[in-house]
Every structure is written in structure tokens, then in C-alpha cells.
mmCIF file of C-alpha atoms in Angstrom:
data_model
loop_
_atom_site.group_PDB
_atom_site.id
_atom_site.type_symbol
_atom_site.label_atom_id
_atom_site.label_comp_id
_atom_site.label_asym_id
_atom_site.label_seq_id
_atom_site.Cartn_x
_atom_site.Cartn_y
_atom_site.Cartn_z
ATOM 1 C CA UNK M 1 4.411 11.764 33.673
ATOM 2 C CA UNK M 2 4.413 9.137 30.905
ATOM 3 C CA UNK M 3 6.237 10.363 27.817
ATOM 4 C CA UNK M 4 4.439 9.872 24.509
ATOM 5 C CA UNK M 5 6.146 7.606 22.022
ATOM 6 C CA UNK M 6 7.773 9.427 19.112
ATOM 7 C CA UNK M 7 7.042 7.717 15.802
ATOM 8 C CA UNK M 8 8.442 8.367 12.329
ATOM 9 C CA UNK M 9 6.371 7.289 9.317
ATOM 10 C CA UNK M 10 8.255 7.461 6.006
ATOM 11 C CA UNK M 11 6.457 7.588 2.660
ATOM 12 C CA UNK M 12 3.521 8.906 4.664
ATOM 13 C CA UNK M 13 1.561 10.731 1.971
ATOM 14 C CA UNK M 14 0.060 7.552 0.476
ATOM 15 C CA UNK M 15 -2.985 5.563 1.575
ATOM 16 C CA UNK M 16 -1.130 3.516 4.205
ATOM 17 C CA UNK M 17 0.321 6.650 5.747
ATOM 18 C CA UNK M 18 -3.132 8.168 6.042
ATOM 19 C CA UNK M 19 -4.587 5.227 7.973
ATOM 20 C CA UNK M 20 -1.426 4.590 9.994
ATOM 21 C CA UNK M 21 -1.050 8.191 11.173
ATOM 22 C CA UNK M 22 -4.703 8.211 12.215
ATOM 23 C CA UNK M 23 -4.198 4.993 14.173
ATOM 24 C CA UNK M 24 -0.979 6.082 15.869
ATOM 25 C CA UNK M 25 -2.474 9.397 16.956
ATOM 26 C CA UNK M 26 -5.460 7.551 18.426
ATOM 27 C CA UNK M 27 -2.931 5.646 20.536
ATOM 28 C CA UNK M 28 -1.381 8.867 21.806
ATOM 29 C CA UNK M 29 1.808 8.891 19.728
ATOM 30 C CA UNK M 30 3.710 11.979 18.626
ATOM 31 C CA UNK M 31 3.897 11.388 14.871
ATOM 32 C CA UNK M 32 6.555 12.680 12.490
ATOM 33 C CA UNK M 33 5.723 12.057 8.839
ATOM 34 C CA UNK M 34 8.098 12.131 5.874
ATOM 35 C CA UNK M 35 7.089 12.780 2.287
ATOM 36 C CA UNK M 36 9.193 13.447 -0.772
ATOM 37 C CA UNK M 37 7.147 16.573 -1.504
ATOM 38 C CA UNK M 38 5.622 19.228 0.723
ATOM 39 C CA UNK M 39 2.242 18.157 2.124
ATOM 40 C CA UNK M 40 -0.308 20.880 2.827
ATOM 41 C CA UNK M 41 -2.323 20.587 6.018
ATOM 42 C CA UNK M 42 -5.641 20.485 4.152
ATOM 43 C CA UNK M 43 -4.410 17.600 1.993
ATOM 44 C CA UNK M 44 -3.624 15.217 4.815
ATOM 45 C CA UNK M 45 -3.829 14.810 8.550
ATOM 46 C CA UNK M 46 -3.363 17.627 10.989
ATOM 47 C CA UNK M 47 -1.508 16.702 14.160
ATOM 48 C CA UNK M 48 1.521 15.113 12.467
ATOM 49 C CA UNK M 49 4.756 17.042 11.978
ATOM 50 C CA UNK M 50 5.706 16.800 8.311
ATOM 51 C CA UNK M 51 9.242 16.592 6.928
ATOM 52 C CA UNK M 52 9.700 17.053 3.173
ATOM 53 C CA UNK M 53 12.745 15.456 1.597
ATOM 54 C CA UNK M 54 14.172 12.555 -0.381
ATOM 55 C CA UNK M 55 15.203 9.497 1.651
ATOM 56 C CA UNK M 56 17.821 8.622 -0.961
ATOM 57 C CA UNK M 57 19.566 11.836 0.123
ATOM 58 C CA UNK M 58 21.603 10.227 2.910
ATOM 59 C CA UNK M 59 22.207 13.552 4.669
ATOM 60 C CA UNK M 60 18.465 14.169 4.836
ATOM 61 C CA UNK M 61 17.765 10.622 6.055
ATOM 62 C CA UNK M 62 20.507 10.775 8.688
ATOM 63 C CA UNK M 63 19.341 14.155 9.945
ATOM 64 C CA UNK M 64 15.750 12.962 10.090
ATOM 65 C CA UNK M 65 16.568 10.071 12.415
ATOM 66 C CA UNK M 66 19.239 11.785 14.505
ATOM 67 C CA UNK M 67 17.067 14.858 15.120
ATOM 68 C CA UNK M 68 13.795 13.062 15.838
ATOM 69 C CA UNK M 69 15.343 10.103 17.722
ATOM 70 C CA UNK M 70 12.157 8.088 17.216
ATOM 71 C CA UNK M 71 10.974 5.201 19.380
ATOM 72 C CA UNK M 72 9.373 3.555 16.328
ATOM 73 C CA UNK M 73 9.818 3.829 12.558
ATOM 74 C CA UNK M 74 7.345 2.589 9.963
ATOM 75 C CA UNK M 75 9.140 2.571 6.613
ATOM 76 C CA UNK M 76 6.448 2.762 3.928
ATOM 77 C CA UNK M 77 8.550 4.693 1.417
ATOM 78 C CA UNK M 78 8.948 2.987 -1.949
ATOM 79 C CA UNK M 79 8.544 3.165 -5.679
ATOM 80 C CA UNK M 80 5.072 1.838 -5.126
ATOM 81 C CA UNK M 81 4.099 -0.103 -8.274
ATOM 82 C CA UNK M 82 5.934 -2.987 -9.980
ATOM 83 C CA UNK M 83 5.183 -1.578 -13.444
ATOM 84 C CA UNK M 84 6.848 1.734 -12.479
ATOM 85 C CA UNK M 85 9.998 -0.044 -11.381
ATOM 86 C CA UNK M 86 10.829 -1.052 -14.957
ATOM 87 C CA UNK M 87 11.055 2.638 -15.904
ATOM 88 C CA UNK M 88 13.315 3.470 -12.936
ATOM 89 C CA UNK M 89 15.176 0.303 -11.859
ATOM 90 C CA UNK M 90 18.096 2.207 -10.318
ATOM 91 C CA UNK M 91 15.874 4.504 -8.258
ATOM 92 C CA UNK M 92 13.802 1.483 -7.239
ATOM 93 C CA UNK M 93 16.893 -0.367 -6.022
ATOM 94 C CA UNK M 94 18.079 2.662 -4.059
ATOM 95 C CA UNK M 95 14.791 3.545 -2.370
ATOM 96 C CA UNK M 96 13.205 0.101 -1.980
ATOM 97 C CA UNK M 97 16.352 -1.896 -1.144
ATOM 98 C CA UNK M 98 19.186 0.273 0.126
ATOM 99 C CA UNK M 99 17.293 2.885 2.153
ATOM 100 C CA UNK M 100 15.967 0.213 4.571
ATOM 101 C CA UNK M 101 19.556 -0.982 5.032
ATOM 102 C CA UNK M 102 20.677 2.606 5.698
ATOM 103 C CA UNK M 103 17.927 2.983 8.291
ATOM 104 C CA UNK M 104 19.293 -0.055 10.141
ATOM 105 C CA UNK M 105 22.791 1.458 10.089
ATOM 106 C CA UNK M 106 21.437 4.744 11.451
ATOM 107 C CA UNK M 107 19.597 2.930 14.230
ATOM 108 C CA UNK M 108 22.814 1.212 15.257
ATOM 109 C CA UNK M 109 24.532 4.593 15.359
ATOM 110 C CA UNK M 110 21.855 6.788 16.944
ATOM 111 C CA UNK M 111 18.963 4.790 18.429
ATOM 112 C CA UNK M 112 19.506 1.021 18.742
ATOM 113 C CA UNK M 113 16.388 0.626 20.919
ATOM 114 C CA UNK M 114 14.141 2.062 18.200
ATOM 115 C CA UNK M 115 11.695 -0.440 16.704
ATOM 116 C CA UNK M 116 11.371 -0.637 12.919
ATOM 117 C CA UNK M 117 8.571 -1.912 10.683
ATOM 118 C CA UNK M 118 9.610 -2.498 7.080
ATOM 119 C CA UNK M 119 6.841 -2.764 4.485
ATOM 120 C CA UNK M 120 7.632 -5.891 2.482
ATOM 121 C CA UNK M 121 5.393 -7.006 -0.373
ATOM 122 C CA UNK M 122 3.789 -10.140 -1.748
ATOM 123 C CA UNK M 123 5.642 -9.231 -4.964
ATOM 124 C CA UNK M 124 8.739 -10.867 -3.438
ATOM 125 C CA UNK M 125 7.081 -14.237 -4.145
ATOM 126 C CA UNK M 126 6.414 -13.689 -7.861
ATOM 127 C CA UNK M 127 4.627 -16.776 -9.188
ATOM 128 C CA UNK M 128 5.798 -19.001 -6.365
ATOM 129 C CA UNK M 129 4.502 -22.565 -6.415
ATOM 130 C CA UNK M 130 1.785 -23.523 -3.953
ATOM 131 C CA UNK M 131 -1.798 -22.669 -3.114
ATOM 132 C CA UNK M 132 -1.001 -19.833 -0.692
ATOM 133 C CA UNK M 133 2.099 -17.919 0.335
ATOM 134 C CA UNK M 134 3.483 -17.765 3.876
ATOM 135 C CA UNK M 135 6.726 -16.734 5.573
ATOM 136 C CA UNK M 136 8.524 -19.856 4.294
ATOM 137 C CA UNK M 137 7.400 -19.650 0.665
ATOM 138 C CA UNK M 138 10.099 -19.643 -2.011
ATOM 139 C CA UNK M 139 10.712 -16.111 -3.323
ATOM 140 C CA UNK M 140 10.955 -15.669 -7.101
ATOM 141 C CA UNK M 141 10.408 -11.934 -7.762
ATOM 142 C CA UNK M 142 9.603 -10.919 -11.330
ATOM 143 C CA UNK M 143 10.283 -7.178 -11.359
ATOM 144 C CA UNK M 144 12.851 -4.663 -10.081
ATOM 145 C CA UNK M 145 10.236 -3.747 -7.467
ATOM 146 C CA UNK M 146 9.934 -7.324 -6.204
ATOM 147 C CA UNK M 147 13.693 -7.915 -6.266
ATOM 148 C CA UNK M 148 14.404 -4.694 -4.342
ATOM 149 C CA UNK M 149 11.719 -5.479 -1.774
ATOM 150 C CA UNK M 150 13.218 -8.945 -1.319
ATOM 151 C CA UNK M 151 16.681 -7.480 -0.686
ATOM 152 C CA UNK M 152 15.218 -5.169 1.983
ATOM 153 C CA UNK M 153 13.299 -8.063 3.506
ATOM 154 C CA UNK M 154 16.422 -10.227 3.784
ATOM 155 C CA UNK M 155 18.731 -7.465 5.008
ATOM 156 C CA UNK M 156 16.283 -6.508 7.771
ATOM 157 C CA UNK M 157 16.355 -10.126 8.936
ATOM 158 C CA UNK M 158 20.160 -10.134 8.800
ATOM 159 C CA UNK M 159 20.452 -6.999 10.971
ATOM 160 C CA UNK M 160 17.954 -8.470 13.419
ATOM 161 C CA UNK M 161 19.968 -11.677 13.723
ATOM 162 C CA UNK M 162 23.426 -10.074 13.939
ATOM 163 C CA UNK M 163 22.744 -7.040 16.134
ATOM 164 C CA UNK M 164 19.560 -7.940 17.999
ATOM 165 C CA UNK M 165 17.704 -4.907 16.657
ATOM 166 C CA UNK M 166 13.903 -4.923 17.003
ATOM 167 C CA UNK M 167 13.346 -4.754 13.241
ATOM 168 C CA UNK M 168 10.445 -6.564 11.592
ATOM 169 C CA UNK M 169 8.884 -6.992 8.160
ATOM 170 C CA UNK M 170 5.249 -7.258 7.192
ATOM 171 C CA UNK M 171 4.745 -9.021 3.849
ATOM 172 C CA UNK M 172 1.784 -6.985 2.656
ATOM 173 C CA UNK M 173 -0.615 -8.467 0.130
ATOM 174 C CA UNK M 174 -2.828 -6.167 -1.987
ATOM 175 C CA UNK M 175 -4.570 -3.702 0.293
ATOM 176 C CA UNK M 176 -6.994 -1.134 -1.024
ATOM 177 C CA UNK M 177 -9.113 1.742 0.252
ATOM 178 C CA UNK M 178 -10.980 4.843 -0.927
ATOM 179 C CA UNK M 179 -7.593 6.583 -0.760
ATOM 180 C CA UNK M 180 -5.977 4.417 -3.454
ATOM 181 C CA UNK M 181 -4.679 6.480 -6.400
ATOM 182 C CA UNK M 182 -6.520 6.009 -9.687
ATOM 183 C CA UNK M 183 -3.385 4.433 -11.182
ATOM 184 C CA UNK M 184 -4.298 1.199 -9.340
ATOM 185 C CA UNK M 185 -6.763 -1.107 -11.092
ATOM 186 C CA UNK M 186 -8.984 -1.490 -8.002
ATOM 187 C CA UNK M 187 -9.636 2.245 -7.774
ATOM 188 C CA UNK M 188 -9.908 2.545 -11.527
ATOM 189 C CA UNK M 189 -12.784 0.046 -11.495
ATOM 190 C CA UNK M 190 -14.477 1.670 -8.488
ATOM 191 C CA UNK M 191 -14.205 5.084 -10.154
ATOM 192 C CA UNK M 192 -15.657 3.811 -13.446
ATOM 193 C CA UNK M 193 -18.608 2.101 -11.717
ATOM 194 C CA UNK M 194 -19.326 5.266 -9.730
ATOM 195 C CA UNK M 195 -19.121 7.467 -12.829
ATOM 196 C CA UNK M 196 -21.492 5.203 -14.791
ATOM 197 C CA UNK M 197 -23.968 5.205 -11.903
ATOM 198 C CA UNK M 198 -24.067 9.018 -12.080
ATOM 199 C CA UNK M 199 -24.793 9.011 -15.808
ATOM 200 C CA UNK M 200 -21.295 9.888 -17.015
ATOM 201 C CA UNK M 201 -20.121 8.307 -20.264
ATOM 202 C CA UNK M 202 -16.680 9.874 -20.326
ATOM 203 C CA UNK M 203 -14.299 11.317 -17.746
ATOM 204 C CA UNK M 204 -11.222 13.454 -18.222
ATOM 205 C CA UNK M 205 -9.237 11.444 -15.692
ATOM 206 C CA UNK M 206 -6.644 9.386 -17.577
ATOM 207 C CA UNK M 207 -5.205 5.915 -17.107
ATOM 208 C CA UNK M 208 -1.501 5.058 -17.111
ATOM 209 C CA UNK M 209 -1.341 5.519 -20.906
ATOM 210 C CA UNK M 210 -2.960 8.957 -20.878
ATOM 211 C CA UNK M 211 -6.325 7.691 -22.171
ATOM 212 C CA UNK M 212 -9.623 8.512 -20.395
ATOM 213 C CA UNK M 213 -10.562 5.918 -17.767
ATOM 214 C CA UNK M 214 -14.146 5.983 -19.024
ATOM 215 C CA UNK M 215 -14.952 6.354 -22.731
ATOM 216 C CA UNK M 216 -18.409 5.773 -24.211
ATOM 217 C CA UNK M 217 -19.447 4.365 -20.836
ATOM 218 C CA UNK M 218 -16.715 1.712 -20.938
ATOM 219 C CA UNK M 219 -13.479 1.054 -19.057
ATOM 220 C CA UNK M 220 -10.538 -0.715 -20.727
ATOM 221 C CA UNK M 221 -8.778 -3.412 -18.697
ATOM 222 C CA UNK M 222 -6.150 -6.076 -19.316
ATOM 223 C CA UNK M 223 -6.129 -9.632 -17.967
ATOM 224 C CA UNK M 224 -9.318 -10.132 -15.950
ATOM 225 C CA UNK M 225 -8.295 -13.596 -14.774
ATOM 226 C CA UNK M 226 -5.412 -12.362 -12.562
ATOM 227 C CA UNK M 227 -6.243 -13.193 -8.953
ATOM 228 C CA UNK M 228 -5.183 -11.199 -5.906
ATOM 229 C CA UNK M 229 -5.653 -11.325 -2.150
ATOM 230 C CA UNK M 230 -7.468 -7.993 -1.642
ATOM 231 C CA UNK M 231 -7.737 -6.472 1.850
ATOM 232 C CA UNK M 232 -8.518 -3.114 3.455
ATOM 233 C CA UNK M 233 -5.568 -0.819 4.189
ATOM 234 C CA UNK M 234 -7.129 0.296 7.478
ATOM 235 C CA UNK M 235 -6.944 -3.291 8.753
ATOM 236 C CA UNK M 236 -3.367 -3.742 7.590
ATOM 237 C CA UNK M 237 -1.962 -0.735 9.457
ATOM 238 C CA UNK M 238 -3.309 -2.258 12.689
ATOM 239 C CA UNK M 239 -1.241 -5.346 11.851
ATOM 240 C CA UNK M 240 1.815 -3.098 11.430
ATOM 241 C CA UNK M 241 1.289 -1.582 14.872
ATOM 242 C CA UNK M 242 0.865 -5.001 16.493
ATOM 243 C CA UNK M 243 4.089 -6.234 14.886
ATOM 244 C CA UNK M 244 6.079 -3.262 16.179
ATOM 245 C CA UNK M 245 4.599 -3.479 19.680
ATOM 246 C CA UNK M 246 5.183 -7.222 20.043
ATOM 247 C CA UNK M 247 8.000 -8.138 22.407
ATOM 248 C CA UNK M 248 9.825 -10.200 19.777
ATOM 249 C CA UNK M 249 10.767 -8.854 16.347
ATOM 250 C CA UNK M 250 9.824 -11.123 13.438
ATOM 251 C CA UNK M 251 8.397 -11.286 9.920
ATOM 252 C CA UNK M 252 4.715 -11.820 9.140
ATOM 253 C CA UNK M 253 2.514 -12.328 6.086
ATOM 254 C CA UNK M 254 -0.408 -9.866 6.168
ATOM 255 C CA UNK M 255 -3.435 -10.799 4.056
ATOM 256 C CA UNK M 256 -7.006 -12.065 4.111
ATOM 257 C CA UNK M 257 -6.470 -15.664 2.977
ATOM 258 C CA UNK M 258 -8.939 -15.192 0.110
ATOM 259 C CA UNK M 259 -8.279 -14.479 -3.543
ATOM 260 C CA UNK M 260 -10.492 -12.749 -6.102
ATOM 261 C CA UNK M 261 -10.005 -12.083 -9.799
ATOM 262 C CA UNK M 262 -10.122 -8.679 -11.487
ATOM 263 C CA UNK M 263 -13.348 -9.946 -13.067
ATOM 264 C CA UNK M 264 -14.744 -10.539 -9.559
ATOM 265 C CA UNK M 265 -13.843 -6.946 -8.659
ATOM 266 C CA UNK M 266 -15.613 -5.645 -11.780
ATOM 267 C CA UNK M 267 -18.682 -7.784 -11.145
ATOM 268 C CA UNK M 268 -18.971 -6.627 -7.534
ATOM 269 C CA UNK M 269 -18.389 -2.944 -8.316
ATOM 270 C CA UNK M 270 -20.890 -2.656 -11.173
ATOM 271 C CA UNK M 271 -23.458 -4.865 -9.453
ATOM 272 C CA UNK M 272 -23.454 -2.385 -6.543
ATOM 273 C CA UNK M 273 -24.669 0.354 -8.901
ATOM 274 C CA UNK M 274 -27.213 -1.848 -10.647
ATOM 275 C CA UNK M 275 -25.204 -2.473 -13.810
ATOM 276 C CA UNK M 276 -23.738 -5.506 -15.565
ATOM 277 C CA UNK M 277 -19.988 -5.304 -15.687
ATOM 278 C CA UNK M 278 -19.954 -6.925 -19.142
ATOM 279 C CA UNK M 279 -21.760 -3.846 -20.526
ATOM 280 C CA UNK M 280 -19.022 -1.510 -19.333
ATOM 281 C CA UNK M 281 -15.702 -3.403 -19.441
ATOM 282 C CA UNK M 282 -13.721 -3.951 -22.633
ATOM 283 C CA UNK M 283 -10.522 -5.946 -23.030
ATOM 284 C CA UNK M 284 -7.435 -4.027 -24.153
ATOM 285 C CA UNK M 285 -4.408 -6.090 -25.090
ATOM 286 C CA UNK M 286 -2.211 -3.045 -24.532
ATOM 287 C CA UNK M 287 -2.856 -3.351 -20.806
ATOM 288 C CA UNK M 288 -1.649 -6.945 -20.566
ATOM 289 C CA UNK M 289 1.473 -7.339 -18.424
ATOM 290 C CA UNK M 290 3.727 -10.219 -19.405
ATOM 291 C CA UNK M 291 5.835 -10.162 -16.244
ATOM 292 C CA UNK M 292 3.241 -9.652 -13.478
ATOM 293 C CA UNK M 293 2.509 -12.476 -11.064
ATOM 294 C CA UNK M 294 -0.902 -13.958 -11.791
ATOM 295 C CA UNK M 295 -1.942 -15.298 -8.402
ATOM 296 C CA UNK M 296 -1.484 -14.236 -4.788
ATOM 297 C CA UNK M 297 -3.157 -15.608 -1.695
ATOM 298 C CA UNK M 298 -1.885 -15.079 1.823
ATOM 299 C CA UNK M 299 -1.474 -17.786 4.411
ATOM 300 C CA UNK M 300 -1.689 -15.485 7.442
ATOM 301 C CA UNK M 301 -1.736 -18.271 10.015
ATOM 302 C CA UNK M 302 1.332 -16.930 11.832
ATOM 303 C CA UNK M 303 0.045 -13.409 12.487
ATOM 304 C CA UNK M 304 -3.369 -14.784 13.422
ATOM 305 C CA UNK M 305 -1.813 -17.178 15.925
ATOM 306 C CA UNK M 306 0.941 -15.003 17.415
ATOM 307 C CA UNK M 307 -0.660 -11.557 17.350
ATOM 308 C CA UNK M 308 -4.349 -12.474 17.115
ATOM 309 C CA UNK M 309 -4.769 -10.218 14.074
ATOM 310 C CA UNK M 310 -7.585 -10.774 11.601
ATOM 311 C CA UNK M 311 -9.001 -8.481 8.931
ATOM 312 C CA UNK M 312 -12.362 -6.902 9.761
ATOM 313 C CA UNK M 313 -13.405 -5.773 6.259
ATOM 314 C CA UNK M 314 -14.332 -8.494 3.758
ATOM 315 C CA UNK M 315 -14.070 -8.280 -0.031
ATOM 316 C CA UNK M 316 -17.660 -7.239 -0.677
ATOM 317 C CA UNK M 317 -17.510 -4.521 1.987
ATOM 318 C CA UNK M 318 -14.183 -3.265 0.621
ATOM 319 C CA UNK M 319 -15.506 -2.865 -2.933
ATOM 320 C CA UNK M 320 -18.693 -1.238 -1.633
ATOM 321 C CA UNK M 321 -16.654 1.206 0.465
ATOM 322 C CA UNK M 322 -14.544 2.192 -2.533
ATOM 323 C CA UNK M 323 -17.442 2.586 -4.986
ATOM 324 C CA UNK M 324 -19.525 4.623 -2.545
ATOM 325 C CA UNK M 325 -16.556 6.875 -1.801
ATOM 326 C CA UNK M 326 -16.095 7.508 -5.528
ATOM 327 C CA UNK M 327 -19.768 8.324 -5.954
ATOM 328 C CA UNK M 328 -19.507 10.920 -3.181
ATOM 329 C CA UNK M 329 -16.243 12.264 -4.600
ATOM 330 C CA UNK M 330 -17.585 12.646 -8.144
ATOM 331 C CA UNK M 331 -20.803 14.285 -6.900
ATOM 332 C CA UNK M 332 -18.727 16.773 -4.939
ATOM 333 C CA UNK M 333 -16.495 17.460 -7.950
ATOM 334 C CA UNK M 334 -19.533 18.025 -10.164
ATOM 335 C CA UNK M 335 -21.087 20.413 -7.640
ATOM 336 C CA UNK M 336 -17.857 22.409 -7.564
ATOM 337 C CA UNK M 337 -17.662 22.398 -11.371
ATOM 338 C CA UNK M 338 -14.429 20.399 -11.392
ATOM 339 C CA UNK M 339 -13.432 17.447 -13.510
ATOM 340 C CA UNK M 340 -14.086 14.209 -11.595
ATOM 341 C CA UNK M 341 -10.793 12.849 -10.379
ATOM 342 C CA UNK M 342 -8.795 16.000 -11.146
ATOM 343 C CA UNK M 343 -7.740 16.492 -7.517
ATOM 344 C CA UNK M 344 -6.926 12.993 -6.403
ATOM 345 C CA UNK M 345 -4.763 11.375 -3.781
ATOM 346 C CA UNK M 346 -1.002 11.086 -3.876
ATOM 347 C CA UNK M 347 0.497 7.920 -5.336
ATOM 348 C CA UNK M 348 3.522 7.959 -3.031
ATOM 349 C CA UNK M 349 3.454 5.051 -0.603
#
């Protein structure tokens, strides 16, 4: 009898966890999922065994690995937004930088044949020079989030080189889905376009400053010229699985190779519902971020060549998927007499 692979997914209550758990279960894995808070079965996937606890509690983390003895770990746990990291730089350093190092130490102690995927981020590059970023690009992070992710990225490589562990990093560029929290600008735009299409001029759901996302039929945004490499989270978790299953551990950039501005996202989202984005988007200087990187574009040549991975969902299809999901969600909320967006997805990734 062939034993099923035991897999641990940390930070599993976010969008990546949702798609990854689905994928791993399709491939016959026994999935253990960690979240900081208790996850109810109707809020996420059935079929995974959930473990609630804080990874920065070293006793909890050690017990998790020593009790499960996983064959694979996908470490998605992190303070998930650069802007948040300025409010909690110490917690960001602990969770985003030191926990991955602790996982490597625990693998050496308990399960050295376990394979690890560490979720790195394009934020490690900051505003690096060059047209596109690849595995050799100079890293100049601009936030506690980016700096902590870079430490984890480098320490994973150091443990791989010194001890021969099968530990790999995926440098993830922006990846979105209908399961993105509304605190992310992509979902904010999709939600606003959907709400407008259903005749709503104002929603109770608030942005990061506590103001309604939609007021008088308009959404407030910051710098529309910022460009990002936007992909679909469902495609990116397949890249994670391929990296872990490859015979040789290594680091890979994961992205589409295309970049689009926030204005492009607005244009596409509102055009899908028959509206002009300029009628519904207003500039708000209070949402400008002085420190954010302004341009990301992945050079994913390595993962395309070595692992034959390519994204299946293009930009237009991604925006359409997100807007249509918000339309369905808001309709359902209205039929149940709830505030649109009042019961949304977890932000923990």
C-alpha cells in the first residue's frame, strides 16, 4: 500500500492556503493546516486537519512539526502586507524572518528529509534597477516586510547549502483571486465595480482608514500609475507544488512577465460592468504611499525552463473572475439582508 504524503500548510486561512489545500488534496495528500485563529469547517475547506496556534510560540511550532512529522511544508505564514509591517516591525521580523529559520532547525532535528517551500515575495527587490526582476536581481527592500522576507529567503538558501536540506523559495509576485481580502487594492476595485453595477452608491464595508469603500458611487484610490505583475493565485500554488516535488531544491521567481497599472485594473474592472472608470474613481492623497515600490515585473524564465510552469489565467480573465465573484457575493448578501462585504475572507496569508 502506498502511503499518502503528509503535508503541513502554515498560514493556511488566506487565499493561497485555500487554493493550495484544494490542489494538494486533489493529489491525494493528507493535509494539516495551521492558522493563528480557529477556523470553522464552513469557513474553509473540509478534509484538512486544522491546528490553531501562533507560530512565533516556539513550543507550538516545535510540537506541530514533531507531532505531524510532515513530508512537505508550505510556509505561507506572514504579516501579509508591507503597509502593516510598519505598524508591527518586531512581529514582522519574528514571523516573516525568524520563523522560517526555526522551521529549518526543527527539520534538522526531527525530519531532515522533509521538503520545505518558503513563500518569498517580490517586495525583497524594492525598486531594483532593470526592466524585470529575476533570481539574480539586486535586492533593495523598502519596508520591514520586504527586509524580513529577504532574511528568510537568504537563510533558507544558507541552510540548503550547508546541510543539504530540500528547502526552496518561490519569489511570488502579486497574485490575486476572488478570495483576496478587501484590504488589497485589487479586490477593493473589483468590489466597487461590482457594487456600482448593482446600483449601489454606498457600501458599509470600510477601507484601511475606516472610510466606506464606495461613497456617492465613487472609490478613493492613491497612485494609479503604480505598476504590478498581477497573476492568479490558483496558478501560483501549482508552481509551489512543482518546486517542492522537483528533485533539486532551488529558488524561483513566480510571475506572469507582464505588468499593469492600478489604472489598468480600474479600467478593466469598470469596463466589464459597462461603466467608465473615470466616473467612479477619485484620487485621494491620503492613500499615497511614499515607501512602496512603484514597479514590479517578473522574469520567470527559470521556472518556465526548469519546471515547465506557465500561468493559465491572463490579466483580463483575472479581473473578470474577481468582478463577477463580487457581483455574486453582493447579490447573495443583499438577498440575505446583510451588508455587502460584512462577512469576508480572512486576511491571514
